């Protein structure tokens, strides 16, 4: 891991500790947590939600936006209510 990556990771850890998240960041963190809790790969979740695997990766890295319809598809695939994806990070 290079210095920039360590700095970025450190910054993300600080952000997580302060829990200063906008909606897209909350979706990103909650999506990854819920996916891992269910032992789903990005590829399997993408299949269940009818998305491409790279889109799931982009969402988890917080580099793209998602529509409310997309959030609903993810919630259905994860078997949770939409609110679980947009709620404050636990």
Backbone as XML, in Angstrom:
<?xml version="1.0"?>
<chain id="A" units="angstrom">
  <residue number="1" name="UNK">
    <atom name="N" x="0.867" y="-1.173" z="0.000"/>
    <atom name="CA" x="0.000" y="0.000" z="0.000"/>
    <atom name="C" x="0.912" y="1.234" z="0.000"/>
  </residue>
  <residue number="2" name="UNK">
    <atom name="N" x="0.668" y="2.140" z="-0.939"/>
    <atom name="CA" x="1.499" y="3.332" z="-1.001"/>
    <atom name="C" x="0.996" y="4.404" z="-0.032"/>
  </residue>
  <residue number="3" name="UNK">
    <atom name="N" x="1.749" y="5.482" z="0.073"/>
    <atom name="CA" x="1.431" y="6.554" z="1.021"/>
    <atom name="C" x="0.071" y="7.177" z="0.748"/>
  </residue>
  <residue number="4" name="UNK">
    <atom name="N" x="-0.246" y="7.402" z="-0.538"/>
    <atom name="CA" x="-1.550" y="7.996" z="-0.893"/>
    <atom name="C" x="-2.690" y="7.084" z="-0.460"/>
  </residue>
  <residue number="5" name="UNK">
    <atom name="N" x="-2.534" y="5.785" z="-0.705"/>
    <atom name="CA" x="-3.582" y="4.839" z="-0.321"/>
    <atom name="C" x="-3.763" y="4.812" z="1.196"/>
  </residue>
  <residue number="6" name="UNK">
    <atom name="N" x="-2.641" y="4.857" z="1.936"/>
    <atom name="CA" x="-2.725" y="4.873" z="3.395"/>
    <atom name="C" x="-3.418" y="6.136" z="3.875"/>
  </residue>
  <residue number="7" name="UNK">
    <atom name="N" x="-3.099" y="7.253" z="3.235"/>
    <atom name="CA" x="-3.709" y="8.532" z="3.601"/>
    <atom name="C" x="-5.207" y="8.508" z="3.325"/>
  </residue>
  <residue number="8" name="UNK">
    <atom name="N" x="-5.582" y="7.963" z="2.170"/>
    <atom name="CA" x="-6.996" y="7.873" z="1.807"/>
    <atom name="C" x="-7.728" y="6.964" z="2.780"/>
  </residue>
  <residue number="9" name="UNK">
    <atom name="N" x="-7.131" y="5.817" z="3.093"/>
    <atom name="CA" x="-7.745" y="4.879" z="4.027"/>
    <atom name="C" x="-7.887" y="5.521" z="5.400"/>
  </residue>
  <residue number="10" name="UNK">
    <atom name="N" x="-6.855" y="6.218" z="5.834"/>
    <atom name="CA" x="-6.908" y="6.907" z="7.125"/>
    <atom name="C" x="-8.027" y="7.938" z="7.132"/>
  </residue>
  <residue number="11" name="UNK">
    <atom name="N" x="-8.149" y="8.676" z="6.045"/>
    <atom name="CA" x="-9.208" y="9.678" z="5.935"/>
    <atom name="C" x="-10.585" y="9.055" z="5.970"/>
  </residue>
  <residue number="12" name="UNK">
    <atom name="N" x="-10.743" y="7.908" z="5.310"/>
    <atom name="CA" x="-12.037" y="7.219" z="5.311"/>
    <atom name="C" x="-12.353" y="6.702" z="6.703"/>
  </residue>
  <residue number="13" name="UNK">
    <atom name="N" x="-11.333" y="6.192" z="7.414"/>
    <atom name="CA" x="-11.562" y="5.710" z="8.778"/>
    <atom name="C" x="-11.994" y="6.849" z="9.686"/>
  </residue>
  <residue number="14" name="UNK">
    <atom name="N" x="-11.380" y="8.013" z="9.523"/>
    <atom name="CA" x="-11.762" y="9.176" z="10.314"/>
    <atom name="C" x="-13.193" y="9.584" z="9.978"/>
  </residue>
  <residue number="15" name="UNK">
    <atom name="N" x="-13.519" y="9.569" z="8.684"/>
    <atom name="CA" x="-14.874" y="9.921" z="8.261"/>
    <atom name="C" x="-15.863" y="8.943" z="8.869"/>
  </residue>
  <residue number="16" name="UNK">
    <atom name="N" x="-15.533" y="7.652" z="8.821"/>
    <atom name="CA" x="-16.420" y="6.633" z="9.377"/>
    <atom name="C" x="-16.591" y="6.839" z="10.883"/>
  </residue>
  <residue number="17" name="UNK">
    <atom name="N" x="-15.511" y="7.174" z="11.547"/>
    <atom name="CA" x="-15.577" y="7.379" z="12.993"/>
    <atom name="C" x="-16.478" y="8.558" z="13.347"/>
  </residue>
  <residue number="18" name="UNK">
    <atom name="N" x="-16.463" y="9.602" z="12.523"/>
    <atom name="CA" x="-17.298" y="10.779" z="12.787"/>
    <atom name="C" x="-18.717" y="10.585" z="12.287"/>
  </residue>
  <residue number="19" name="UNK">
    <atom name="N" x="-18.927" y="9.595" z="11.443"/>
    <atom name="CA" x="-20.223" y="9.302" z="10.840"/>
    <atom name="C" x="-20.840" y="10.529" z="10.174"/>
  </residue>
  <residue number="20" name="UNK">
    <atom name="N" x="-20.028" y="11.215" z="9.401"/>
    <atom name="CA" x="-20.506" y="12.343" z="8.611"/>
    <atom name="C" x="-20.711" y="11.807" z="7.203"/>
  </residue>
  <residue number="21" name="UNK">
    <atom name="N" x="-21.881" y="11.274" z="6.963"/>
    <atom name="CA" x="-22.161" y="10.631" z="5.693"/>
    <atom name="C" x="-23.317" y="11.318" z="4.979"/>
  </residue>
  <residue number="22" name="UNK">
    <atom name="N" x="-23.138" y="11.535" z="3.680"/>
    <atom name="CA" x="-24.273" y="11.973" z="2.878"/>
    <atom name="C" x="-25.024" y="10.706" z="2.443"/>
  </residue>
  <residue number="23" name="UNK">
    <atom name="N" x="-26.117" y="10.862" z="1.741"/>
    <atom name="CA" x="-26.954" y="9.711" z="1.371"/>
    <atom name="C" x="-26.178" y="8.700" z="0.530"/>
  </residue>
  <residue number="24" name="UNK">
    <atom name="N" x="-25.387" y="9.175" z="-0.423"/>
    <atom name="CA" x="-24.642" y="8.252" z="-1.278"/>
    <atom name="C" x="-23.613" y="7.465" z="-0.470"/>
  </residue>
  <residue number="25" name="UNK">
    <atom name="N" x="-22.965" y="8.117" z="0.479"/>
    <atom name="CA" x="-21.997" y="7.424" z="1.334"/>
    <atom name="C" x="-22.692" y="6.403" z="2.233"/>
  </residue>
  <residue number="26" name="UNK">
    <atom name="N" x="-23.867" y="6.755" z="2.750"/>
    <atom name="CA" x="-24.608" y="5.802" z="3.589"/>
    <atom name="C" x="-24.998" y="4.570" z="2.777"/>
  </residue>
  <residue number="27" name="UNK">
    <atom name="N" x="-25.471" y="4.786" z="1.565"/>
    <atom name="CA" x="-25.840" y="3.654" z="0.708"/>
    <atom name="C" x="-24.620" y="2.787" z="0.451"/>
  </residue>
  <residue number="28" name="UNK">
    <atom name="N" x="-23.499" y="3.408" z="0.168"/>
    <atom name="CA" x="-22.262" y="2.681" z="-0.100"/>
    <atom name="C" x="-21.870" y="1.783" z="1.070"/>
  </residue>
  <residue number="29" name="UNK">
    <atom name="N" x="-21.808" y="2.355" z="2.261"/>
    <atom name="CA" x="-21.403" y="1.601" z="3.452"/>
    <atom name="C" x="-22.427" y="0.525" z="3.805"/>
  </residue>
  <residue number="30" name="UNK">
    <atom name="N" x="-23.705" y="0.880" z="3.792"/>
    <atom name="CA" x="-24.756" y="-0.086" z="4.139"/>
    <atom name="C" x="-24.844" y="-1.218" z="3.118"/>
  </residue>
  <residue number="31" name="UNK">
    <atom name="N" x="-24.694" y="-0.895" z="1.846"/>
    <atom name="CA" x="-24.747" y="-1.910" z="0.796"/>
    <atom name="C" x="-23.648" y="-2.946" z="1.018"/>
  </residue>
  <residue number="32" name="UNK">
    <atom name="N" x="-22.441" y="-2.493" z="1.223"/>
    <atom name="CA" x="-21.330" y="-3.416" z="1.414"/>
    <atom name="C" x="-21.532" y="-4.259" z="2.677"/>
  </residue>
  <residue number="33" name="UNK">
    <atom name="N" x="-21.964" y="-3.640" z="3.758"/>
    <atom name="CA" x="-22.196" y="-4.366" z="5.010"/>
    <atom name="C" x="-23.274" y="-5.431" z="4.838"/>
  </residue>
  <residue number="34" name="UNK">
    <atom name="N" x="-24.406" y="-5.035" z="4.250"/>
    <atom name="CA" x="-25.512" y="-5.973" z="4.072"/>
    <atom name="C" x="-25.126" y="-7.120" z="3.130"/>
  </residue>
  <residue number="35" name="UNK">
    <atom name="N" x="-24.380" y="-6.800" z="2.088"/>
    <atom name="CA" x="-23.944" y="-7.837" z="1.145"/>
    <atom name="C" x="-23.037" y="-8.838" z="1.845"/>
  </residue>
  <residue number="36" name="UNK">
    <atom name="N" x="-22.086" y="-8.330" z="2.617"/>
    <atom name="CA" x="-21.150" y="-9.221" z="3.315"/>
    <atom name="C" x="-21.845" y="-10.030" z="4.402"/>
  </residue>
  <residue number="37" name="UNK">
    <atom name="N" x="-22.803" y="-9.421" z="5.100"/>
    <atom name="CA" x="-23.566" y="-10.155" z="6.129"/>
    <atom name="C" x="-24.297" y="-11.349" z="5.532"/>
  </residue>
  <residue number="38" name="UNK">
    <atom name="N" x="-24.647" y="-11.247" z="4.268"/>
    <atom name="CA" x="-25.372" y="-12.316" z="3.594"/>
    <atom name="C" x="-24.444" y="-13.225" z="2.794"/>
  </residue>
  <residue number="39" name="UNK">
    <atom name="N" x="-23.144" y="-12.998" z="2.944"/>
    <atom name="CA" x="-22.135" y="-13.798" z="2.234"/>
    <atom name="C" x="-22.360" y="-13.814" z="0.727"/>
  </residue>
  <residue number="40" name="UNK">
    <atom name="N" x="-22.724" y="-12.662" z="0.194"/>
    <atom name="CA" x="-22.937" y="-12.533" z="-1.244"/>
    <atom name="C" x="-21.726" y="-11.858" z="-1.884"/>
  </residue>
  <residue number="41" name="UNK">
    <atom name="N" x="-21.315" y="-12.368" z="-3.010"/>
    <atom name="CA" x="-20.287" y="-11.684" z="-3.788"/>
    <atom name="C" x="-20.950" y="-10.511" z="-4.514"/>
  </residue>
  <residue number="42" name="UNK">
    <atom name="N" x="-20.140" y="-9.593" z="-4.994"/>
    <atom name="CA" x="-20.691" y="-8.498" z="-5.794"/>
    <atom name="C" x="-21.380" y="-9.068" z="-7.027"/>
  </residue>
  <residue number="43" name="UNK">
    <atom name="N" x="-20.789" y="-10.096" z="-7.592"/>
    <atom name="CA" x="-21.353" y="-10.716" z="-8.789"/>
    <atom name="C" x="-22.734" y="-11.331" z="-8.511"/>
  </residue>
  <residue number="44" name="UNK">
    <atom name="N" x="-22.864" y="-12.043" z="-7.389"/>
    <atom name="CA" x="-24.144" y="-12.672" z="-7.056"/>
    <atom name="C" x="-25.203" y="-11.619" z="-6.751"/>
  </residue>
  <residue number="45" name="UNK">
    <atom name="N" x="-24.834" y="-10.580" z="-5.991"/>
    <atom name="CA" x="-25.795" y="-9.518" z="-5.708"/>
    <atom name="C" x="-26.228" y="-8.833" z="-7.003"/>
  </residue>
  <residue number="46" name="UNK">
    <atom name="N" x="-25.287" y="-8.591" z="-7.881"/>
    <atom name="CA" x="-25.617" y="-7.969" z="-9.163"/>
    <atom name="C" x="-26.613" y="-8.830" z="-9.942"/>
  </residue>
  <residue number="47" name="UNK">
    <atom name="N" x="-26.399" y="-10.119" z="-9.936"/>
    <atom name="CA" x="-27.309" y="-11.040" z="-10.616"/>
    <atom name="C" x="-28.709" y="-10.967" z="-10.003"/>
  </residue>
  <residue number="48" name="UNK">
    <atom name="N" x="-28.784" y="-10.988" z="-8.677"/>
    <atom name="CA" x="-30.075" y="-10.944" z="-7.988"/>
    <atom name="C" x="-30.820" y="-9.634" z="-8.234"/>
  </residue>
  <residue number="49" name="UNK">
    <atom name="N" x="-30.062" y="-8.536" z="-8.335"/>
    <atom name="CA" x="-30.675" y="-7.214" z="-8.514"/>
    <atom name="C" x="-30.777" y="-6.812" z="-9.985"/>
  </residue>
  <residue number="50" name="UNK">
    <atom name="N" x="-30.292" y="-7.671" z="-10.852"/>
    <atom name="CA" x="-30.300" y="-7.414" z="-12.299"/>
    <atom name="C" x="-29.457" y="-6.184" z="-12.664"/>
  </residue>
  <residue number="51" name="UNK">
    <atom name="N" x="-28.268" y="-6.118" z="-12.065"/>
    <atom name="CA" x="-27.278" y="-5.090" z="-12.371"/>
    <atom name="C" x="-26.001" y="-5.778" z="-12.846"/>
  </residue>
  <residue number="52" name="UNK">
    <atom name="N" x="-25.080" y="-4.989" z="-13.365"/>
    <atom name="CA" x="-23.766" y="-5.505" z="-13.725"/>
    <atom name="C" x="-22.885" y="-5.477" z="-12.469"/>
  </residue>
  <residue number="53" name="UNK">
    <atom name="N" x="-21.985" y="-6.445" z="-12.346"/>
    <atom name="CA" x="-21.112" y="-6.525" z="-11.177"/>
    <atom name="C" x="-20.314" y="-5.239" z="-10.973"/>
  </residue>
  <residue number="54" name="UNK">
    <atom name="N" x="-19.858" y="-4.635" z="-12.054"/>
    <atom name="CA" x="-19.055" y="-3.422" z="-11.904"/>
    <atom name="C" x="-19.879" y="-2.276" z="-11.318"/>
  </residue>
  <residue number="55" name="UNK">
    <atom name="N" x="-21.179" y="-2.289" z="-11.550"/>
    <atom name="CA" x="-22.048" y="-1.249" z="-10.983"/>
    <atom name="C" x="-22.116" y="-1.390" z="-9.462"/>
  </residue>
  <residue number="56" name="UNK">
    <atom name="N" x="-22.209" y="-2.627" z="-8.971"/>
    <atom name="CA" x="-22.213" y="-2.870" z="-7.525"/>
    <atom name="C" x="-20.892" y="-2.374" z="-6.936"/>
  </residue>
  <residue number="57" name="UNK">
    <atom name="N" x="-19.812" y="-2.666" z="-7.599"/>
    <atom name="CA" x="-18.499" y="-2.202" z="-7.145"/>
    <atom name="C" x="-18.440" y="-0.679" z="-7.094"/>
  </residue>
  <residue number="58" name="UNK">
    <atom name="N" x="-18.952" y="-0.033" z="-8.113"/>
    <atom name="CA" x="-18.960" y="1.435" z="-8.151"/>
    <atom name="C" x="-19.809" y="2.010" z="-7.023"/>
  </residue>
  <residue number="59" name="UNK">
    <atom name="N" x="-20.928" y="1.394" z="-6.748"/>
    <atom name="CA" x="-21.784" y="1.857" z="-5.652"/>
    <atom name="C" x="-21.070" y="1.711" z="-4.313"/>
  </residue>
  <residue number="60" name="UNK">
    <atom name="N" x="-20.419" y="0.584" z="-4.113"/>
    <atom name="CA" x="-19.722" y="0.352" z="-2.852"/>
    <atom name="C" x="-18.522" y="1.279" z="-2.683"/>
  </residue>
  <residue number="61" name="UNK">
    <atom name="N" x="-17.933" y="1.701" z="-3.789"/>
    <atom name="CA" x="-16.806" y="2.634" z="-3.720"/>
    <atom name="C" x="-17.278" y="4.086" z="-3.753"/>
  </residue>
  <residue number="62" name="UNK">
    <atom name="N" x="-18.582" y="4.272" z="-3.845"/>
    <atom name="CA" x="-19.181" y="5.600" z="-3.796"/>
    <atom name="C" x="-18.734" y="6.471" z="-4.968"/>
  </residue>
  <residue number="63" name="UNK">
    <atom name="N" x="-18.652" y="5.866" z="-6.144"/>
    <atom name="CA" x="-18.211" y="6.622" z="-7.316"/>
    <atom name="C" x="-19.329" y="6.865" z="-8.332"/>
  </residue>
  <residue number="64" name="UNK">
    <atom name="N" x="-20.516" y="6.378" z="-8.019"/>
    <atom name="CA" x="-21.641" y="6.604" z="-8.928"/>
    <atom name="C" x="-22.919" y="6.789" z="-8.116"/>
  </residue>
  <residue number="65" name="UNK">
    <atom name="N" x="-23.908" y="7.343" z="-8.752"/>
    <atom name="CA" x="-25.217" y="7.547" z="-8.131"/>
    <atom name="C" x="-26.137" y="6.387" z="-8.465"/>
  </residue>
  <residue number="66" name="UNK">
    <atom name="N" x="-27.216" y="6.277" z="-7.700"/>
    <atom name="CA" x="-28.223" y="5.250" z="-7.957"/>
    <atom name="C" x="-29.598" y="5.892" z="-7.845"/>
  </residue>
  <residue number="67" name="UNK">
    <atom name="N" x="-30.515" y="5.424" z="-8.677"/>
    <atom name="CA" x="-31.888" y="5.931" z="-8.642"/>
    <atom name="C" x="-32.655" y="5.266" z="-7.499"/>
  </residue>
  <residue number="68" name="UNK">
    <atom name="N" x="-33.790" y="5.834" z="-7.172"/>
    <atom name="CA" x="-34.634" y="5.232" z="-6.139"/>
    <atom name="C" x="-35.117" y="3.851" z="-6.590"/>
  </residue>
  <residue number="69" name="UNK">
    <atom name="N" x="-35.352" y="3.689" z="-7.883"/>
    <atom name="CA" x="-35.740" y="2.371" z="-8.402"/>
    <atom name="C" x="-34.604" y="1.368" z="-8.210"/>
  </residue>
  <residue number="70" name="UNK">
    <atom name="N" x="-33.372" y="1.824" z="-8.408"/>
    <atom name="CA" x="-32.213" y="0.962" z="-8.213"/>
    <atom name="C" x="-32.054" y="0.572" z="-6.756"/>
  </residue>
  <residue number="71" name="UNK">
    <atom name="N" x="-32.275" y="1.530" z="-5.856"/>
    <atom name="CA" x="-32.202" y="1.238" z="-4.424"/>
    <atom name="C" x="-33.241" y="0.173" z="-4.064"/>
  </residue>
  <residue number="72" name="UNK">
    <atom name="N" x="-34.419" y="0.303" z="-4.650"/>
    <atom name="CA" x="-35.485" y="-0.668" z="-4.391"/>
    <atom name="C" x="-35.093" y="-2.063" z="-4.891"/>
  </residue>
  <residue number="73" name="UNK">
    <atom name="N" x="-34.460" y="-2.135" z="-6.063"/>
    <atom name="CA" x="-34.011" y="-3.424" z="-6.593"/>
    <atom name="C" x="-32.959" y="-4.058" z="-5.686"/>
  </residue>
  <residue number="74" name="UNK">
    <atom name="N" x="-32.042" y="-3.239" z="-5.178"/>
    <atom name="CA" x="-31.025" y="-3.752" z="-4.265"/>
    <atom name="C" x="-31.663" y="-4.238" z="-2.964"/>
  </residue>
  <residue number="75" name="UNK">
    <atom name="N" x="-32.580" y="-3.460" z="-2.427"/>
    <atom name="CA" x="-33.257" y="-3.839" z="-1.184"/>
    <atom name="C" x="-33.980" y="-5.168" z="-1.361"/>
  </residue>
  <residue number="76" name="UNK">
    <atom name="N" x="-34.657" y="-5.331" z="-2.462"/>
    <atom name="CA" x="-35.362" y="-6.586" z="-2.742"/>
    <atom name="C" x="-34.375" y="-7.748" z="-2.821"/>
  </residue>
  <residue number="77" name="UNK">
    <atom name="N" x="-33.268" y="-7.544" z="-3.520"/>
    <atom name="CA" x="-32.259" y="-8.596" z="-3.661"/>
    <atom name="C" x="-31.639" y="-8.959" z="-2.314"/>
  </residue>
  <residue number="78" name="UNK">
    <atom name="N" x="-31.484" y="-7.970" z="-1.441"/>
    <atom name="CA" x="-30.903" y="-8.192" z="-0.117"/>
    <atom name="C" x="-31.951" y="-8.600" z="0.924"/>
  </residue>
  <residue number="79" name="UNK">
    <atom name="N" x="-33.217" y="-8.575" z="0.515"/>
    <atom name="CA" x="-34.341" y="-8.920" z="1.387"/>
    <atom name="C" x="-34.416" y="-8.010" z="2.607"/>
  </residue>
  <residue number="80" name="UNK">
    <atom name="N" x="-34.291" y="-6.702" z="2.347"/>
    <atom name="CA" x="-34.417" y="-5.683" z="3.393"/>
    <atom name="C" x="-35.325" y="-4.575" z="2.885"/>
  </residue>
  <residue number="81" name="UNK">
    <atom name="N" x="-35.752" y="-3.728" z="3.790"/>
    <atom name="CA" x="-36.504" y="-2.546" z="3.407"/>
    <atom name="C" x="-35.529" y="-1.502" z="2.869"/>
  </residue>
  <residue number="82" name="UNK">
    <atom name="N" x="-35.999" y="-0.667" z="1.984"/>
    <atom name="CA" x="-35.185" y="0.400" z="1.399"/>
    <atom name="C" x="-34.490" y="1.224" z="2.478"/>
  </residue>
  <residue number="83" name="UNK">
    <atom name="N" x="-35.157" y="1.437" z="3.579"/>
    <atom name="CA" x="-34.609" y="2.263" z="4.658"/>
    <atom name="C" x="-33.283" y="1.707" z="5.177"/>
  </residue>
  <residue number="84" name="UNK">
    <atom name="N" x="-33.102" y="0.401" z="5.094"/>
    <atom name="CA" x="-31.841" y="-0.222" z="5.551"/>
    <atom name="C" x="-30.637" y="0.256" z="4.734"/>
  </residue>
  <residue number="85" name="UNK">
    <atom name="N" x="-30.876" y="0.611" z="3.494"/>
    <atom name="CA" x="-29.785" y="1.080" z="2.644"/>
    <atom name="C" x="-29.467" y="2.560" z="2.844"/>
  </residue>
  <residue number="86" name="UNK">
    <atom name="N" x="-30.452" y="3.321" z="3.261"/>
    <atom name="CA" x="-30.224" y="4.763" z="3.392"/>
    <atom name="C" x="-30.152" y="5.250" z="4.838"/>
  </residue>
  <residue number="87" name="UNK">
    <atom name="N" x="-30.318" y="4.317" z="5.778"/>
    <atom name="CA" x="-30.287" y="4.724" z="7.188"/>
    <atom name="C" x="-28.882" y="5.120" z="7.612"/>
  </residue>
  <residue number="88" name="UNK">
    <atom name="N" x="-28.777" y="5.880" z="8.711"/>
    <atom name="CA" x="-27.438" y="6.241" z="9.209"/>
    <atom name="C" x="-26.595" y="5.006" z="9.427"/>
  </residue>
  <residue number="89" name="UNK">
    <atom name="N" x="-25.316" y="5.127" z="9.190"/>
    <atom name="CA" x="-24.388" y="4.008" z="9.286"/>
    <atom name="C" x="-24.287" y="3.534" z="10.723"/>
  </residue>
  <residue number="90" name="UNK">
    <atom name="N" x="-24.367" y="2.213" z="10.878"/>
    <atom name="CA" x="-24.304" y="1.597" z="12.216"/>
    <atom name="C" x="-22.869" y="1.358" z="12.631"/>
  </residue>
</chain>
